XYZ file of C-alpha atoms in Angstrom:
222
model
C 123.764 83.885 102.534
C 127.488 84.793 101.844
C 129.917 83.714 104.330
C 131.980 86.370 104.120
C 134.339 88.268 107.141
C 132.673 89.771 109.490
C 132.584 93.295 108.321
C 130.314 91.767 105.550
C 132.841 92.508 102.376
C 131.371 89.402 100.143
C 129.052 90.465 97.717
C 125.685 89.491 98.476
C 123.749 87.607 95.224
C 120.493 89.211 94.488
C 117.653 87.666 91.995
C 115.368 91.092 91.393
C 111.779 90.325 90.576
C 109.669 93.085 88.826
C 106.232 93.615 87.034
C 107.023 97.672 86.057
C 109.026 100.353 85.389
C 112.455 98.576 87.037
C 112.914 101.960 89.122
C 114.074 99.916 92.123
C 115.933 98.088 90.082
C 117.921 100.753 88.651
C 118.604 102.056 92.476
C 120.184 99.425 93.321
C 122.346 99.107 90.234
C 123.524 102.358 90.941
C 124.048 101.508 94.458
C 126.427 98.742 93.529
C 127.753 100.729 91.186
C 128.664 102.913 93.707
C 129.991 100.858 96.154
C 127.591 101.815 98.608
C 125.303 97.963 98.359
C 128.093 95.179 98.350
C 125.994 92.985 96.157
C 125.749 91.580 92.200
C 122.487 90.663 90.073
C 123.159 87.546 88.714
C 119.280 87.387 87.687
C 116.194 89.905 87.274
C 112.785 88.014 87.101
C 109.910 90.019 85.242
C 106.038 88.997 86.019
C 105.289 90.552 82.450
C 106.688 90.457 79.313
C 106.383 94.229 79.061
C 107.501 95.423 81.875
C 109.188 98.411 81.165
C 112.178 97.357 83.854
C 112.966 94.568 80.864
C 115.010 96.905 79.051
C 116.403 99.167 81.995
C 117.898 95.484 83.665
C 119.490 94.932 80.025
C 120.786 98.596 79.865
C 122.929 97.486 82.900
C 124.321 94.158 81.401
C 121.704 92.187 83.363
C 120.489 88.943 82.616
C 116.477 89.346 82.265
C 114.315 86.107 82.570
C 109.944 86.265 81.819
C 107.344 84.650 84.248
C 104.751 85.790 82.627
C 101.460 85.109 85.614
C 99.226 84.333 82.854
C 101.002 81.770 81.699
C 101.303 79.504 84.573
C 97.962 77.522 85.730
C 98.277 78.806 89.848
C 100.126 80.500 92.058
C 102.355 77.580 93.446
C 103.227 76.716 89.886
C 104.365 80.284 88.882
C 106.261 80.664 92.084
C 107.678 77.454 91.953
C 109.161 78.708 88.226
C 110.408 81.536 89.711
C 112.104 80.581 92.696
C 114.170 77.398 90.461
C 115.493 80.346 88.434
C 117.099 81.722 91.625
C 118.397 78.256 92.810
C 120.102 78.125 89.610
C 121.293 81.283 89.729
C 122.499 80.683 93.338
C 120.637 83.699 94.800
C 121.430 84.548 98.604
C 118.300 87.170 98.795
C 115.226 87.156 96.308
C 114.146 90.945 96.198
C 111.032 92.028 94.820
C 111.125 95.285 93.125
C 107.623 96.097 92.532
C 106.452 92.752 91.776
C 102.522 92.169 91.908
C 102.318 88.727 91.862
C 101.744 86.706 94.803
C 104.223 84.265 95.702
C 104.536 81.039 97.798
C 107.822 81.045 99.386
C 109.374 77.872 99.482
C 111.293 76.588 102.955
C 114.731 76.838 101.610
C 114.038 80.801 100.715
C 111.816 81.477 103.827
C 113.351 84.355 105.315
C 115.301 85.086 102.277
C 112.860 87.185 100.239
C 112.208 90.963 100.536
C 109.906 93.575 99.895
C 108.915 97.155 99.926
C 105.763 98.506 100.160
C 105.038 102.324 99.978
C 103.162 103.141 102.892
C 103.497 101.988 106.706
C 102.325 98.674 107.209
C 99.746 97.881 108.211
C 98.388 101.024 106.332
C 97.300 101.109 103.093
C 98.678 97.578 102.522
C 97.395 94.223 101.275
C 95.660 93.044 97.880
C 95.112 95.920 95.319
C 97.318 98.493 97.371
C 99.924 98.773 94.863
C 101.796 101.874 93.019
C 99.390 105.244 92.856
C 96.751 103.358 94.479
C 98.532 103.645 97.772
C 99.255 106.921 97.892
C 95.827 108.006 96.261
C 94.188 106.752 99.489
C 96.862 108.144 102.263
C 95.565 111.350 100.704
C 92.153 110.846 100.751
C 92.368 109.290 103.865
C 94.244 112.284 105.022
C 96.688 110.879 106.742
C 99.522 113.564 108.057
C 102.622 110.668 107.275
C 102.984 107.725 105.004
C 106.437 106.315 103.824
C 107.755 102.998 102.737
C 108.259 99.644 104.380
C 110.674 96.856 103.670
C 109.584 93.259 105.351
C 110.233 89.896 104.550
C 107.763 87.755 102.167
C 105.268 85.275 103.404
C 102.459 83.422 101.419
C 100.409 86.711 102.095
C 100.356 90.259 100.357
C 102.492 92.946 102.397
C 101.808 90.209 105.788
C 105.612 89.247 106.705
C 107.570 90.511 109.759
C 108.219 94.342 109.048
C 112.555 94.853 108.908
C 112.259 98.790 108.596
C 109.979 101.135 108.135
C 110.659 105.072 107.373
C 107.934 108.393 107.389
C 107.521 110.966 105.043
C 105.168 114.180 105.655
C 102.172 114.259 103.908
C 101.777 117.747 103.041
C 98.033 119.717 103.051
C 98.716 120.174 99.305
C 100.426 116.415 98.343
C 98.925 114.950 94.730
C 99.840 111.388 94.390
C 102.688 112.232 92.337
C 104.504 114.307 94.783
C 103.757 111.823 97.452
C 104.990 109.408 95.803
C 108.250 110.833 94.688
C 108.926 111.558 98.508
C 108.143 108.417 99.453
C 110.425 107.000 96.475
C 113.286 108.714 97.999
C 112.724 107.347 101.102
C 113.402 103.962 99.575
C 115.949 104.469 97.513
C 117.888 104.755 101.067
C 116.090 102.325 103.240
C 116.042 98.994 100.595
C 119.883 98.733 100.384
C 120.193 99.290 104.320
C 117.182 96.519 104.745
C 119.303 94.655 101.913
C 122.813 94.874 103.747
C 121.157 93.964 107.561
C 119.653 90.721 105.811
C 122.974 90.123 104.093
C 124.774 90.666 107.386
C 123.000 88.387 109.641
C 121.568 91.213 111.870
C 117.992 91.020 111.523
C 116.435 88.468 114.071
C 113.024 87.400 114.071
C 110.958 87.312 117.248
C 107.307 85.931 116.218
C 106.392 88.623 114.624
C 108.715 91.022 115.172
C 112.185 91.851 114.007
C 115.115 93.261 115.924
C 118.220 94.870 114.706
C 121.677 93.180 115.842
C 124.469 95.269 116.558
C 127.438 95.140 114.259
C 130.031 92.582 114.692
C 132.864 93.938 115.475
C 136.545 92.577 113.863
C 138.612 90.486 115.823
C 142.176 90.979 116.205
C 142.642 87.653 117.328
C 142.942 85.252 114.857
């Protein structure tokens, strides 16, 4: 992590990892752009070589590296790729962007790697609850709130210790699409806050559950 002052003004280095579209990708850029997310890409990680977030990294000068799943015999070799990529690209946080491929985290990242899941854990969550799926079955599970979770990786889908969580309504007349754009927005603001408590040293882990630190405040003293 950065050792910056204690009001947190050192950029914060992020490795992204997709498998899609890049839209959480692109929030953040914009979010750094900004100035709202002190942080810089130095790396984004697809799972696929089509991955539509290939070009949309590139479209904002970033450098794009492929992992492709299929190539790699097992999960500890893939994620074992991956995660030498961000020691070489001296990554503080590893944050996965819609990335469907499990990973093992290694003990020099644990606690260092983020994700966000679009539902409330433990709802909806786990192996094959990705994307539309998830918001298919909040509806047909009719459910009156769903919304987004961010939570730290472990060696298990959607399993580590939550960091935040936000709701969204789920209205009587919600298609996935709709639910899923008001879930996205619901992101858009809760990833960079998850990002910035990570960055900032206030999120302590208590088995397994999380609590928020207060700010630091400034000294005067020197």
């Amino acid at each position: 992590m950065p050792q910056g002052d204690p009001a947190g003004h050192q950029a914060v280095r992020l490795v992204v990892l997709i498998s899609g579209g890049g839209t959480t990708l692109v929030n953040l850029c914009r979010r750094i752009a900004a100035g709202s997310l002190k942080a810089q890409i130095p790396l984004v990680i697809s799972s696929r070589p089509d991955a539509g977030g290939i070009e949309r990294a590139r479209q904002h000068g970033l450098e794009v590296a492929v992992c492709h799943r299929k190539e790699f015999s097992s999960t500890s070799s893939h994620s074992e790729a991956i995660f030498q990529l961000c020691r070489s690209h001296q990554a503080d946080l590893v944050i996965c962007g819609g990335f469907l491929s499990l990973l093992e985290v290694p003990e020099d990242f644990r606690n260092r790697v983020l994700n966000i899941h679009p539902s409330l854990i433990p709802a909806f969550c786990g192996k094959g609850f990705y994307g539309h799926h998830v918001h298919e079955a909040a509806i047909q599970r009719g459910v009156q709130f769903s919304g987004c979770t961010i939570h730290f990786v472990d060696n298990e889908y959607d399993h580590g210790p939550i960091i935040l969580q936000r709701v969204v309504p789920v209205l009587p007349d919600d298609t996935p699409d709709a639910l899923a754009q008001r879930v996205f927005e619901a992101e858009c603001e809760a990833y960079p806050e998850a990002i910035e408590l990570v960055a900032n040293h206030r999120v302590q882990i208590i088995g397994r559950r999380t609590m928020i630190l207060p700010k630091r405040s400034v000294s005067s003293h020197r």
